[in-house]
Short mmCIF file of C-alpha atoms in Angstrom, two decimals:
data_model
loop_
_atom_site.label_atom_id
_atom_site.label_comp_id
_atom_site.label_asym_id
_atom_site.label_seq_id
_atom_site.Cartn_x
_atom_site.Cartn_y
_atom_site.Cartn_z
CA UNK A 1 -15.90 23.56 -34.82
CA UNK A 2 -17.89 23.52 -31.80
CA UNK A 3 -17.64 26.38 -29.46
CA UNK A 4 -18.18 27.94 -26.48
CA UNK A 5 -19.30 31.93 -26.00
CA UNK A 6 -17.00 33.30 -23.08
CA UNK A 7 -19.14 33.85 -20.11
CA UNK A 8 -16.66 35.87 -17.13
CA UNK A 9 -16.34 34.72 -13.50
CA UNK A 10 -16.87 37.33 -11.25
CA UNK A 11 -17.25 35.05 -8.04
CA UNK A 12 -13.78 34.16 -6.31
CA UNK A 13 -12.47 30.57 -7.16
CA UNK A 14 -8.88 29.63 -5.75
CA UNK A 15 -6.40 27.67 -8.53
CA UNK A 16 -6.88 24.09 -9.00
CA UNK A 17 -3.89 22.78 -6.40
CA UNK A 18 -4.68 25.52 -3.59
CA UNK A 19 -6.44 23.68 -0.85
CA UNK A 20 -9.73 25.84 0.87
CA UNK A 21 -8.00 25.29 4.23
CA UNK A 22 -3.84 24.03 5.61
CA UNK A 23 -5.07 20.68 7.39
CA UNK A 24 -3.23 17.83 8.32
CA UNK A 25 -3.84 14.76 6.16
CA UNK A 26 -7.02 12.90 7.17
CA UNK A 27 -5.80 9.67 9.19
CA UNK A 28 -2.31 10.53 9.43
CA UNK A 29 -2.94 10.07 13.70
CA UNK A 30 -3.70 6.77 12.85
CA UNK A 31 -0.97 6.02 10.59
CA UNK A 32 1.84 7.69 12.88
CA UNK A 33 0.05 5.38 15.55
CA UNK A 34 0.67 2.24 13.76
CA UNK A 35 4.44 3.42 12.38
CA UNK A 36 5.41 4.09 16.29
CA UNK A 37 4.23 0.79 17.77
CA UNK A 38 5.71 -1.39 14.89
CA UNK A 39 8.97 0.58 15.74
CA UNK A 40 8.69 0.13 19.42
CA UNK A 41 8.27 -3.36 19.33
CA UNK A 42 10.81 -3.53 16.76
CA UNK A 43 12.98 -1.96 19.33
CA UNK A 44 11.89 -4.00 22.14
CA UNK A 45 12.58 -7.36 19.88
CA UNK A 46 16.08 -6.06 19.01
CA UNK A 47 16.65 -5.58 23.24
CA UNK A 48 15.65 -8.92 23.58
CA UNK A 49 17.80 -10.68 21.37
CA UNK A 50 21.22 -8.81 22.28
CA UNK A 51 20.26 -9.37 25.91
CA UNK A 52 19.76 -13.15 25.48
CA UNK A 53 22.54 -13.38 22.80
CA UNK A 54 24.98 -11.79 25.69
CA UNK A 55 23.63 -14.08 28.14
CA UNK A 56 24.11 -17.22 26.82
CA UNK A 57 26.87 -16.48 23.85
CA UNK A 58 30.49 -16.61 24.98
CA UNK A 59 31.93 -14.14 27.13
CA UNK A 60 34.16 -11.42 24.98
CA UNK A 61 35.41 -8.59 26.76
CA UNK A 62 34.07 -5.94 23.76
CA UNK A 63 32.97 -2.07 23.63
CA UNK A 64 30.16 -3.49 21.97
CA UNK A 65 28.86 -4.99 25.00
CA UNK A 66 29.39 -2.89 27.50
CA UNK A 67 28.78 0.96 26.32
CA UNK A 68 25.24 1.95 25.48
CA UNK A 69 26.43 3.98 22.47
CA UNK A 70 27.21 1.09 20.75
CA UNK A 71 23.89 -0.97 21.40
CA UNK A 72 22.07 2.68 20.27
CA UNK A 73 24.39 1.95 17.09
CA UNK A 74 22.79 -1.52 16.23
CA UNK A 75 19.28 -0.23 16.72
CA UNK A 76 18.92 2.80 14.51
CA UNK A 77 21.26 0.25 12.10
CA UNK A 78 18.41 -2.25 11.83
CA UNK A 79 15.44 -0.33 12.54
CA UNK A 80 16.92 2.13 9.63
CA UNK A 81 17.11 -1.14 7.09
CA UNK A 82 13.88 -2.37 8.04
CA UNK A 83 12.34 0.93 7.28
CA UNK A 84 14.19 1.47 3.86
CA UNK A 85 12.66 -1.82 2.62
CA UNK A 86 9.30 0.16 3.26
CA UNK A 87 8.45 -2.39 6.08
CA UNK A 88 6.90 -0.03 8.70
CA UNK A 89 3.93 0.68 5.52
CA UNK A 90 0.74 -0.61 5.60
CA UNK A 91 -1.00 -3.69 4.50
CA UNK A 92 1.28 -6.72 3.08
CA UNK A 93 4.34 -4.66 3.52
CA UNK A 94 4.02 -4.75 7.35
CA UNK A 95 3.49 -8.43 6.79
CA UNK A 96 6.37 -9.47 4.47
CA UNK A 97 8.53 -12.11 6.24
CA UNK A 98 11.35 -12.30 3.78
CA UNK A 99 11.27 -8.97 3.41
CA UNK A 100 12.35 -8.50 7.40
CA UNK A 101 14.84 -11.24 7.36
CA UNK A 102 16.52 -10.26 4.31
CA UNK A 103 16.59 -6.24 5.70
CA UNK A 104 18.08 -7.99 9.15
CA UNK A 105 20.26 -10.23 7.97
CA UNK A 106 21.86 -7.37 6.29
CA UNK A 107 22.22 -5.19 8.66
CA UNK A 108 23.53 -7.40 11.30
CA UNK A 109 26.25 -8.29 7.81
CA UNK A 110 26.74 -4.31 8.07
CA UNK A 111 27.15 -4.23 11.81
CA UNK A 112 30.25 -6.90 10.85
CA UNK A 113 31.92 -4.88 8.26
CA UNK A 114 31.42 -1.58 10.60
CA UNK A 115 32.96 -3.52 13.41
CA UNK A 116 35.97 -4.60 11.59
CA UNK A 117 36.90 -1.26 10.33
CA UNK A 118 36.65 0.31 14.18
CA UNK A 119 38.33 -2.21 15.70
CA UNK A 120 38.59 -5.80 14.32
CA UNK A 121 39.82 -7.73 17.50
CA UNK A 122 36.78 -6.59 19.85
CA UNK A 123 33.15 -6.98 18.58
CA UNK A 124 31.27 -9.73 19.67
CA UNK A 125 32.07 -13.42 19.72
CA UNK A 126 30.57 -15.90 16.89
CA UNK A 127 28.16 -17.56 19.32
CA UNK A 128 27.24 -14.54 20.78
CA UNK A 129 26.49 -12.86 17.60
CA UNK A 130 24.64 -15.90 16.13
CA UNK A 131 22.31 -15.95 18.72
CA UNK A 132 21.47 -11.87 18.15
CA UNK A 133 20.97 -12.67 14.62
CA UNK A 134 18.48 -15.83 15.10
CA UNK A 135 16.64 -14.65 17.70
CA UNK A 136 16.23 -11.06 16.35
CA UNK A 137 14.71 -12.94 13.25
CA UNK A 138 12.41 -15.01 15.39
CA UNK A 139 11.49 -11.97 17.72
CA UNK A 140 10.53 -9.95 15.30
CA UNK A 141 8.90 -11.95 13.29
CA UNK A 142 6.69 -12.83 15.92
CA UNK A 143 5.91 -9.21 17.27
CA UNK A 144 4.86 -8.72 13.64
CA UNK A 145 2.18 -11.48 13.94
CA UNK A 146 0.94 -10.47 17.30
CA UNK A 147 0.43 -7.18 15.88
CA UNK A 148 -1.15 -8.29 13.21
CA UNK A 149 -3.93 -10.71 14.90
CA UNK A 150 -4.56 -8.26 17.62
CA UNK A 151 -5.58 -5.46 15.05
CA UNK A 152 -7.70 -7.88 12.98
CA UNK A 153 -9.49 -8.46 16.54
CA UNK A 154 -9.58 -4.87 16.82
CA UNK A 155 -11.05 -4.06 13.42
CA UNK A 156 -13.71 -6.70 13.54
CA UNK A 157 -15.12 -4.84 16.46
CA UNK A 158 -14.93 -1.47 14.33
CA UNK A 159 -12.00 0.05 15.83
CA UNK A 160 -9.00 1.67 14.28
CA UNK A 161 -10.83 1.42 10.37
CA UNK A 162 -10.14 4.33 8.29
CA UNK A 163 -13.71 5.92 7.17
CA UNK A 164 -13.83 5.96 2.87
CA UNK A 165 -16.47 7.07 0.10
CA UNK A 166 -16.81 4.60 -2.78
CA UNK A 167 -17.82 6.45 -6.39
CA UNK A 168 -18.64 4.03 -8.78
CA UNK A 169 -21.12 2.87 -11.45
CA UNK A 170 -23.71 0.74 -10.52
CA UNK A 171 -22.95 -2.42 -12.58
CA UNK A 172 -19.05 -2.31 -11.11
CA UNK A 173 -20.59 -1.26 -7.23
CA UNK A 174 -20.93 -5.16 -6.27
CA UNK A 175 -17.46 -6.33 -7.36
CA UNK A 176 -16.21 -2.86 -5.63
CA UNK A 177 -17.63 -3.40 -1.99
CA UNK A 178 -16.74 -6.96 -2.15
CA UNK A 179 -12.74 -6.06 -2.53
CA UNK A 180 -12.74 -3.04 -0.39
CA UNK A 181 -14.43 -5.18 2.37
CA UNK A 182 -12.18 -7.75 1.66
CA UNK A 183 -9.65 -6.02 3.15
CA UNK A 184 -10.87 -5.58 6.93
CA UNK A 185 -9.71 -2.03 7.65
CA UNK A 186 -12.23 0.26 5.69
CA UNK A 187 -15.84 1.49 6.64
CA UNK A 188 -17.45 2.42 3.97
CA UNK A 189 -19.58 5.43 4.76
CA UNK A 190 -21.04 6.41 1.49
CA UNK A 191 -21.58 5.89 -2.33
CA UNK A 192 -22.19 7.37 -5.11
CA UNK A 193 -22.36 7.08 -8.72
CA UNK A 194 -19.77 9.07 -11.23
CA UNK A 195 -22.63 12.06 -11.39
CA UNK A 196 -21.42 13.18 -8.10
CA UNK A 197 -17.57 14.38 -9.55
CA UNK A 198 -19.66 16.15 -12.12
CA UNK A 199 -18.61 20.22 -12.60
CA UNK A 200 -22.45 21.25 -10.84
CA UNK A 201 -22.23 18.59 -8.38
CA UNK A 202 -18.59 18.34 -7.67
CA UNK A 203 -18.61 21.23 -4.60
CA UNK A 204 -21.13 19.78 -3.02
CA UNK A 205 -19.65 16.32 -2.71
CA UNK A 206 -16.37 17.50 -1.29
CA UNK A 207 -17.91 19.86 1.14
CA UNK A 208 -20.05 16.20 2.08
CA UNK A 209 -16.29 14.62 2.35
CA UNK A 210 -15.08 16.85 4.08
CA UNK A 211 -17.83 16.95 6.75
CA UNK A 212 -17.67 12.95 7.38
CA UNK A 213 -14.11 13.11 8.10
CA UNK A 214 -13.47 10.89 4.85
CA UNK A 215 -9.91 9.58 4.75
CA UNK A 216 -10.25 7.49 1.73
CA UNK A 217 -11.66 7.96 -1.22
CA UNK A 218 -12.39 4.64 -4.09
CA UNK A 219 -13.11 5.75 -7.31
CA UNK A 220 -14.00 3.63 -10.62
CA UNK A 221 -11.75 3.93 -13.58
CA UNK A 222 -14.93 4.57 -15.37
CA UNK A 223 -15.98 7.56 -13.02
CA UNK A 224 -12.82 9.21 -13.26
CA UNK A 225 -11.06 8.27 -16.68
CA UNK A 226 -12.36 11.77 -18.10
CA UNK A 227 -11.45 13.89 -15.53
CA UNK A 228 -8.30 12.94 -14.21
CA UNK A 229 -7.89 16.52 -13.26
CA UNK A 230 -10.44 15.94 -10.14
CA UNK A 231 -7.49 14.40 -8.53
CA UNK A 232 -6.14 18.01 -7.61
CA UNK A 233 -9.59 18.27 -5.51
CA UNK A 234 -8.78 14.79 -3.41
CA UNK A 235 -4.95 16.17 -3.19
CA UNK A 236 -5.87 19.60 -1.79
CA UNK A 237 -8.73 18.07 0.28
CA UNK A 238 -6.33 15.81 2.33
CA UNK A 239 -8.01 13.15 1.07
CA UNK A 240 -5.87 9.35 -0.66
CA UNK A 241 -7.84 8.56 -3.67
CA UNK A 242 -7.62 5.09 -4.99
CA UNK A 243 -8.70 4.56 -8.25
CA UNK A 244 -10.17 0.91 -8.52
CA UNK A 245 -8.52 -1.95 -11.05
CA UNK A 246 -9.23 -1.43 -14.75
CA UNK A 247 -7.56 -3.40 -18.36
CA UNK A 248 -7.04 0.01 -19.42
CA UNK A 249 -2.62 0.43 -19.41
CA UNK A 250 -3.71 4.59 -18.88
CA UNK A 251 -2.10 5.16 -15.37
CA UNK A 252 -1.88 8.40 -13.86
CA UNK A 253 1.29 10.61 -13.57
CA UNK A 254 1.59 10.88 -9.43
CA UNK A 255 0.13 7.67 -8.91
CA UNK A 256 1.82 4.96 -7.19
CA UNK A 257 -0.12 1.00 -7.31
CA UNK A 258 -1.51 -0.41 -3.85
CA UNK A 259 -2.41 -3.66 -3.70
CA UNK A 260 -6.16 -4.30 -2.01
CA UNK A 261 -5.94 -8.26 -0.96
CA UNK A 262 -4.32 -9.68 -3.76
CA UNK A 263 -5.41 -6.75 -6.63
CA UNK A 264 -3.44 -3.98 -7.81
CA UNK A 265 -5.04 -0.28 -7.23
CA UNK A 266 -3.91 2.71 -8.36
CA UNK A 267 -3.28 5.23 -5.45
CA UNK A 268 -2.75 8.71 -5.05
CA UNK A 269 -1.79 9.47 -1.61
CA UNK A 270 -2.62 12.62 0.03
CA UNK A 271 -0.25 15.31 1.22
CA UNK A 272 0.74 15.11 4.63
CA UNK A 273 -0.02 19.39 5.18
CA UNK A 274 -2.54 19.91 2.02
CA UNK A 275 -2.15 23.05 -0.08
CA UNK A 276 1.50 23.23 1.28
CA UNK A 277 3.28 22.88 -2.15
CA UNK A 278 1.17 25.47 -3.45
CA UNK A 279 1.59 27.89 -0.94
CA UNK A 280 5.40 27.05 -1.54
CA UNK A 281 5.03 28.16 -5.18
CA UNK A 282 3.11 31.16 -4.20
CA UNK A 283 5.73 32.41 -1.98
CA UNK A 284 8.88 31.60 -4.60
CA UNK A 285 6.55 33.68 -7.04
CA UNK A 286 6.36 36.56 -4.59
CA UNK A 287 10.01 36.09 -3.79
CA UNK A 288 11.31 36.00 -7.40
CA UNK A 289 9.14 38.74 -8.70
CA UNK A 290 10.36 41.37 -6.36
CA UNK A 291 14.01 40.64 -6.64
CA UNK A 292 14.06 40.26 -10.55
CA UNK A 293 12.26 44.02 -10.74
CA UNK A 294 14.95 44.97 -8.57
CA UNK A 295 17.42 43.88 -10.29
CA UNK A 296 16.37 44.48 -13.95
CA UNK A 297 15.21 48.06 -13.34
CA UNK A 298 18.22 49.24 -15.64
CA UNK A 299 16.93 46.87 -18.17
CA UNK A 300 13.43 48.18 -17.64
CA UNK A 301 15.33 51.68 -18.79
CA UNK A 302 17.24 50.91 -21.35
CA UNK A 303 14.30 48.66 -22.97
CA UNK A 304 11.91 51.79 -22.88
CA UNK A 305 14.13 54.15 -24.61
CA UNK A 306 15.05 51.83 -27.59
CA UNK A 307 10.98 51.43 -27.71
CA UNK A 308 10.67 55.29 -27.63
CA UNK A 309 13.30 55.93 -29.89
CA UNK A 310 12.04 53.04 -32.65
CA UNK A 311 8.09 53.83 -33.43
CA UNK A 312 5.87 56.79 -32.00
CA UNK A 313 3.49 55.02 -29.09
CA UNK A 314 3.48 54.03 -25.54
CA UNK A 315 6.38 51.69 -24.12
CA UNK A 316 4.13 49.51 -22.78
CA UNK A 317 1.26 47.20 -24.16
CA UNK A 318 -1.76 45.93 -22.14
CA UNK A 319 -3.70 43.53 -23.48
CA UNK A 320 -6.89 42.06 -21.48
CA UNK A 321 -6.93 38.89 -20.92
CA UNK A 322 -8.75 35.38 -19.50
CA UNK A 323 -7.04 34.38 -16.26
CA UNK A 324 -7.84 31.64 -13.51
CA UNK A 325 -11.39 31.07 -13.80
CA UNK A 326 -12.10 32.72 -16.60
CA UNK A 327 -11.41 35.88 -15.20
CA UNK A 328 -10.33 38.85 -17.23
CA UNK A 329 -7.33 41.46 -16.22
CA UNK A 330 -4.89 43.20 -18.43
CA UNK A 331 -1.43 41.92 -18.73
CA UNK A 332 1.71 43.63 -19.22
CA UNK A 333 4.83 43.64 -22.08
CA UNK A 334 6.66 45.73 -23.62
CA UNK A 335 5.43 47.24 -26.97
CA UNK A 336 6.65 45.18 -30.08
CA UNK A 337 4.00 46.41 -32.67
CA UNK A 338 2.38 49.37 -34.34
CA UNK A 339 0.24 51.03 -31.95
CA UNK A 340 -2.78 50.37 -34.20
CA UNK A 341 -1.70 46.09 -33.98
CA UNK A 342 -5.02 44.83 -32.86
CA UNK A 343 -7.01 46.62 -35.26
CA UNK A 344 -4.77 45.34 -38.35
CA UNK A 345 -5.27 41.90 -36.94
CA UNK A 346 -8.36 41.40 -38.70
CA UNK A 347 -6.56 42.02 -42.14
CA UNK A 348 -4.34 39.15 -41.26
CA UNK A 349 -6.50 36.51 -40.02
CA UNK A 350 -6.38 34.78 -43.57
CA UNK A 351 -2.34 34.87 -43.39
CA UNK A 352 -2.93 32.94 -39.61
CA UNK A 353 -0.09 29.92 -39.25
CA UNK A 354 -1.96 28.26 -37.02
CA UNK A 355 -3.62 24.80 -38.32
CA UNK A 356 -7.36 25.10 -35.94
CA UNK A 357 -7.57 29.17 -36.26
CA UNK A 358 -7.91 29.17 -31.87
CA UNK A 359 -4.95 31.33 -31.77
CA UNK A 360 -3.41 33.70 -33.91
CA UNK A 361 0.40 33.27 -35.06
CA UNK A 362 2.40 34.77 -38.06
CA UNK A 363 6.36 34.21 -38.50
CA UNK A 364 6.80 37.61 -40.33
CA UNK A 365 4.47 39.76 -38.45
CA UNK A 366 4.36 43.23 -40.60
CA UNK A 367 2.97 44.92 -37.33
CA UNK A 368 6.15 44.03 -35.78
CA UNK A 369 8.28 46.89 -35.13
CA UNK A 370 12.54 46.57 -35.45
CA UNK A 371 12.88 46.34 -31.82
CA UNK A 372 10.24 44.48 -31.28
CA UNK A 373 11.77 41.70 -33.44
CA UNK A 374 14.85 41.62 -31.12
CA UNK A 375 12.67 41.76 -27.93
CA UNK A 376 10.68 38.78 -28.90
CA UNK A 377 13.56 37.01 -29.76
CA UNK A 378 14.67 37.13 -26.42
CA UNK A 379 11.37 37.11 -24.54
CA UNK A 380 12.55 40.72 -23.25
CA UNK A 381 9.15 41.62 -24.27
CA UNK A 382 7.23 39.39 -21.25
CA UNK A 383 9.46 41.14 -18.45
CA UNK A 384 6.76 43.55 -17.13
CA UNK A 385 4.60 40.36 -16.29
CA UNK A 386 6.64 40.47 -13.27
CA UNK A 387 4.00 43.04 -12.23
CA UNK A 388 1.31 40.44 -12.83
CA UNK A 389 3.33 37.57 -10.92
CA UNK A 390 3.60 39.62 -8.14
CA UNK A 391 -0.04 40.94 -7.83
CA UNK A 392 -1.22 37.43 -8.32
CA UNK A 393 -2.89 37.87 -11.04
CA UNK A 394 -0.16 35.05 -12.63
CA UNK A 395 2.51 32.60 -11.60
CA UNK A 396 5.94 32.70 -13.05
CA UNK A 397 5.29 28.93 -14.39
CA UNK A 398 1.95 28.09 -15.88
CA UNK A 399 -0.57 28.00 -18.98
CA UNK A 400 -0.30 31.21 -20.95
CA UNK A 401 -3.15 33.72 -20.54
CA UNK A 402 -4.66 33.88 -24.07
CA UNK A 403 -6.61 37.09 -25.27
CA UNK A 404 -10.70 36.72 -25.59
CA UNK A 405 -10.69 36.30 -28.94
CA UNK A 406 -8.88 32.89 -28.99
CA UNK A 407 -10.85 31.60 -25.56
CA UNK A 408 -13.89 32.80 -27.52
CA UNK A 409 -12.95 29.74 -29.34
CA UNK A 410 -12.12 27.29 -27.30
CA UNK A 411 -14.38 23.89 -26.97
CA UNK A 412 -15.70 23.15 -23.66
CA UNK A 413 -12.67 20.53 -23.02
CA UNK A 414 -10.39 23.19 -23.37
CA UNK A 415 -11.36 25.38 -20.07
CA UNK A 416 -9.60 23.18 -17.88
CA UNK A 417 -6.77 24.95 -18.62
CA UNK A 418 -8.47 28.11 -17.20
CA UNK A 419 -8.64 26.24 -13.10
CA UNK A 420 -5.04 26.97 -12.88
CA UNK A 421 -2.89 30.32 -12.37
CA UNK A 422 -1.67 31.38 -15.90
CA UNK A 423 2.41 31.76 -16.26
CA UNK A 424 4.74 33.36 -17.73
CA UNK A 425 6.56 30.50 -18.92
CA UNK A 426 4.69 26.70 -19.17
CA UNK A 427 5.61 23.80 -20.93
CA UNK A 428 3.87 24.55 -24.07
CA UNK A 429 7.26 27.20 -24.22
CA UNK A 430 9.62 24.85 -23.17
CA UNK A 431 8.27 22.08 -25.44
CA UNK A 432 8.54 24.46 -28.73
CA UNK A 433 6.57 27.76 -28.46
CA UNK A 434 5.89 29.27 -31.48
CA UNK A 435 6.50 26.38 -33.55
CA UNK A 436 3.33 24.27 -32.37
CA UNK A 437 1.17 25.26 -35.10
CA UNK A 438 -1.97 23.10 -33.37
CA UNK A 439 -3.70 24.53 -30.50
CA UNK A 440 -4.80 20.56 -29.45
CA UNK A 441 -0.85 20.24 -28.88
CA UNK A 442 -0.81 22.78 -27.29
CA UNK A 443 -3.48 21.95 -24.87
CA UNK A 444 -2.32 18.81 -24.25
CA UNK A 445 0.80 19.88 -22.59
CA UNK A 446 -0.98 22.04 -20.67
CA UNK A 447 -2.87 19.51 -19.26
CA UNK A 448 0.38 17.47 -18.99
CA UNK A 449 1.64 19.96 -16.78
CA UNK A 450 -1.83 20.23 -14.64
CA UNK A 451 -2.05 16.80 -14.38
CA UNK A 452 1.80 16.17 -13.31
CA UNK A 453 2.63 19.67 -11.50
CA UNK A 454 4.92 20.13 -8.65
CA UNK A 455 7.51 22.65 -7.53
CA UNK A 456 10.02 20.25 -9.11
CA UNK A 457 8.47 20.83 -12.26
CA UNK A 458 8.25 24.56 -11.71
CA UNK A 459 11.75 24.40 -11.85
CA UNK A 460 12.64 22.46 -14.25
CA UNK A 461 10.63 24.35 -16.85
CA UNK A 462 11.96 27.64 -15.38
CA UNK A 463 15.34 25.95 -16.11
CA UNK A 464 14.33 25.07 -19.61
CA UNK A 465 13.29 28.11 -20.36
CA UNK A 466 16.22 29.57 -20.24
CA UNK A 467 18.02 27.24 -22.34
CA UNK A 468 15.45 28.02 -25.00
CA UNK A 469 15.17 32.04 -24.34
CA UNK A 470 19.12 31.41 -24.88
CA UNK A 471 18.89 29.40 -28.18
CA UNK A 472 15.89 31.76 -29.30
CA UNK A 473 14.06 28.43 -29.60
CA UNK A 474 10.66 28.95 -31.72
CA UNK A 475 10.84 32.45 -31.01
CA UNK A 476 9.08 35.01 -33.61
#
């Protein structure tokens, strides 16, 4: 097996998902810009129509036409439809004509069934509500294309284009510029080859992002197939990354597909406030930690004088071991072996259940003291990393922290698990524990959970884990 000696980190790093700086996302003014004057003229359509419909439809005397309330009503009503359909996003979706008389026709067939059940015998006459249907059609329709060939005017004299960065190889850079300049609405400011996301060079070409003001960022399937971790870095830069078409079926967990022109790209749009849902998870961390060593300080007790009272030693363990980065610092749990474990370890290597030999797992653990059987059982025995949780030295959800003698053996693929806060629980523990007997397994739900984290997922594994805790799941 190849390895790779353990080297310690002594300069700061933040995790993986914590952006440097809370920023707004990069182009959002421009976005907001674009939702507001689709909506307004939207609006200004919608006026239109009802005003001309009253005008020349026939007379009805109707609440509907003479309190404002009710013409609010019909506006939020079909600027509400038009913006569930996803009609107010950018590119084609703006531009999808059956797409806004399908989401009007069925709200005006909504503003009918509403009318009937408030009063039957007073909405609008047929004529008159004809007319609001057709012209609102028309209208908007045509507010969408005036839209659309004034900012096409407006982009080919440079305005209003968002600013990207194109990474790509330099037999696939051609076919790249062609499609993103295809499109009319990007400037491409710079590019680079895949060497540029690489772990020496890969600081220096966000801090070059950031300084441009890059919105945008294309990136070859090819430049980024290995590392589909780097997304975290676009995510908690601010910055949409839009991984350009491939054959390959391998699609990203929080990716959603953009079309460029006519060609499918896979997108991963920034947050609107980066390195919020982090910060989120920090705080809930914080949060948790103090109440639960509140209100398990009687367990706390009771578990240190069945420890005292069982085998001669102290009631607590701490073991060192590799945090974010690399980093070393000594973790807490309650004692559940011999106080000479680590020394008899060595003895026991040959007996190791473990298939690869990078960590070290027995089912019948001699060192394993009577109450340290039931404590591991029930996890009891990973309580005090409460302490840890709420210095920040770990999270309550995330890769274990593994002791230096299994990161001693790691392969170089394997540290990636080592650019996120270790937990208490992960889904390695949810997905089996101690019944993985492959450390690759292992590793790849690790990076399952890296790759697809959010504070939903937090949850749901924190959820989970009770469940197995509960059904002492893999537990030994």
């Amino acid at each position: 097996m190849t390895t790779k000696s353990f080297v310690p980190v002594v300069s700061f790093k933040p995790d993986l998902r914590s952006a440097k700086a809370t920023r707004i996302q990069r182009g959002l003014a421009i976005r907001l810009w674009r939702v507001v004057t689709l909506i307004s003229l939207d609006i200004t359509a919608l006026i239109s129509a009802w005003s001309l419909a009253i005008i020349y439809g026939t007379p009805l005397n109707s609440p509907w036409t003479q309190k404002p309330s009710f013409i609010i009503l019909t506006l939020v009503l079909v600027i509400g439809m038009i913006a569930t359909k996803g009609l107010y996003k950018a590119g084609i979706q703006r531009r999808n004509y059956p797409g806004l008389v399908k989401a009007i026709t069925l709200s005006q067939v909504l503003l009918l069934f509403i009318a009937f059940l408030y009063e039957p015998n007073h909405y609008v006459s047929r004529s008159t509500f004809l007319i609001f249907w057709l012209s609102s059609l028309l209208f908007i329709c045509i507010d969408r294309y005036l839209f659309d060939v004034t900012t096409k005017l407006l982009r080919q004299k440079g305005a209003i284009r968002h600013p990207i960065f194109l990474i790509t190889e330099k037999e696939d850079k051609e076919n790249h510029i062609r499609i993103i300049e295809k499109e009319n609405c990007y400037t491409i400011q710079g590019i680079a080859d895949s060497s540029c996301l690489d772990l020496c060079n890969r600081e220096s070409t966000f801090e070059y992002l950031r300084q441009q003001g890059i919105v945008e960022a294309f990136v070859s399937w090819s430049a980024i197939k290995n590392r589909l971790y780097v997304c975290w870095n676009f995510h908690t830069a601010g910055i949409t990354l839009r991984i350009l078409p491939t054959d390959s079926e391998v699609r990203h967990p929080k990716s959603i597909f953009w079309m460029i022109g006519e060609v499918p790209c896979m997108t991963i749009p920034a947050p609107i406030i980066t390195g919020s849902d982090f910060w989120v998870k920090r705080c809930f961390d914080l949060c948790c930690s103090v109440i639960l060593l509140l209100l398990l300080f009687p367990i706390y007790v009771l578990i240190a004088i069945l420890i005292k009272l069982d085998s001669p030693g102290p009631v607590f363990f701490r073991q060192e071991r590799i945090g974010l980065h690399s980093r070393k610092f000594k973790i807490w749990k309650f004692r559940t072996m011999v106080t000479n474990a680590e020394k008899l370890q060595a003895t026991l290597e040959a007996k190791n259940e473990i298939k690869d030999g990078v960590l070290f797992k027995m089912k019948d653990d001699p060192r394993i003291t009577r109450v340290g059987k039931f404590l591991r059982r029930y996890s009891l025995d990973e309580l005090p990393q409460l302490f840890n949780v709420f210095l920040g030295e770990m999270s309550l959800v995330g890769p274990r922290p593994l002791p230096m003698r299994d990161v001693e053996k790691f392969k170089t693929k394997h540290f990636i698990r080592q650019e996120v806060l270790p937990g208490i629980t992960g889904l390695w523990q949810v997905s089996g524990r101690s019944d993985i007997d492959n450390f690759e397994d292992a590793v790849k739900l690790d990076l399952a959970y890296i790759e697809n984290w959010s504070v939903w997922l937090d949850l749901k594994i924190l959820l989970q884990t009770v469940n197995v805790v509960l059904h002492k799941t893999g537990a030994y």
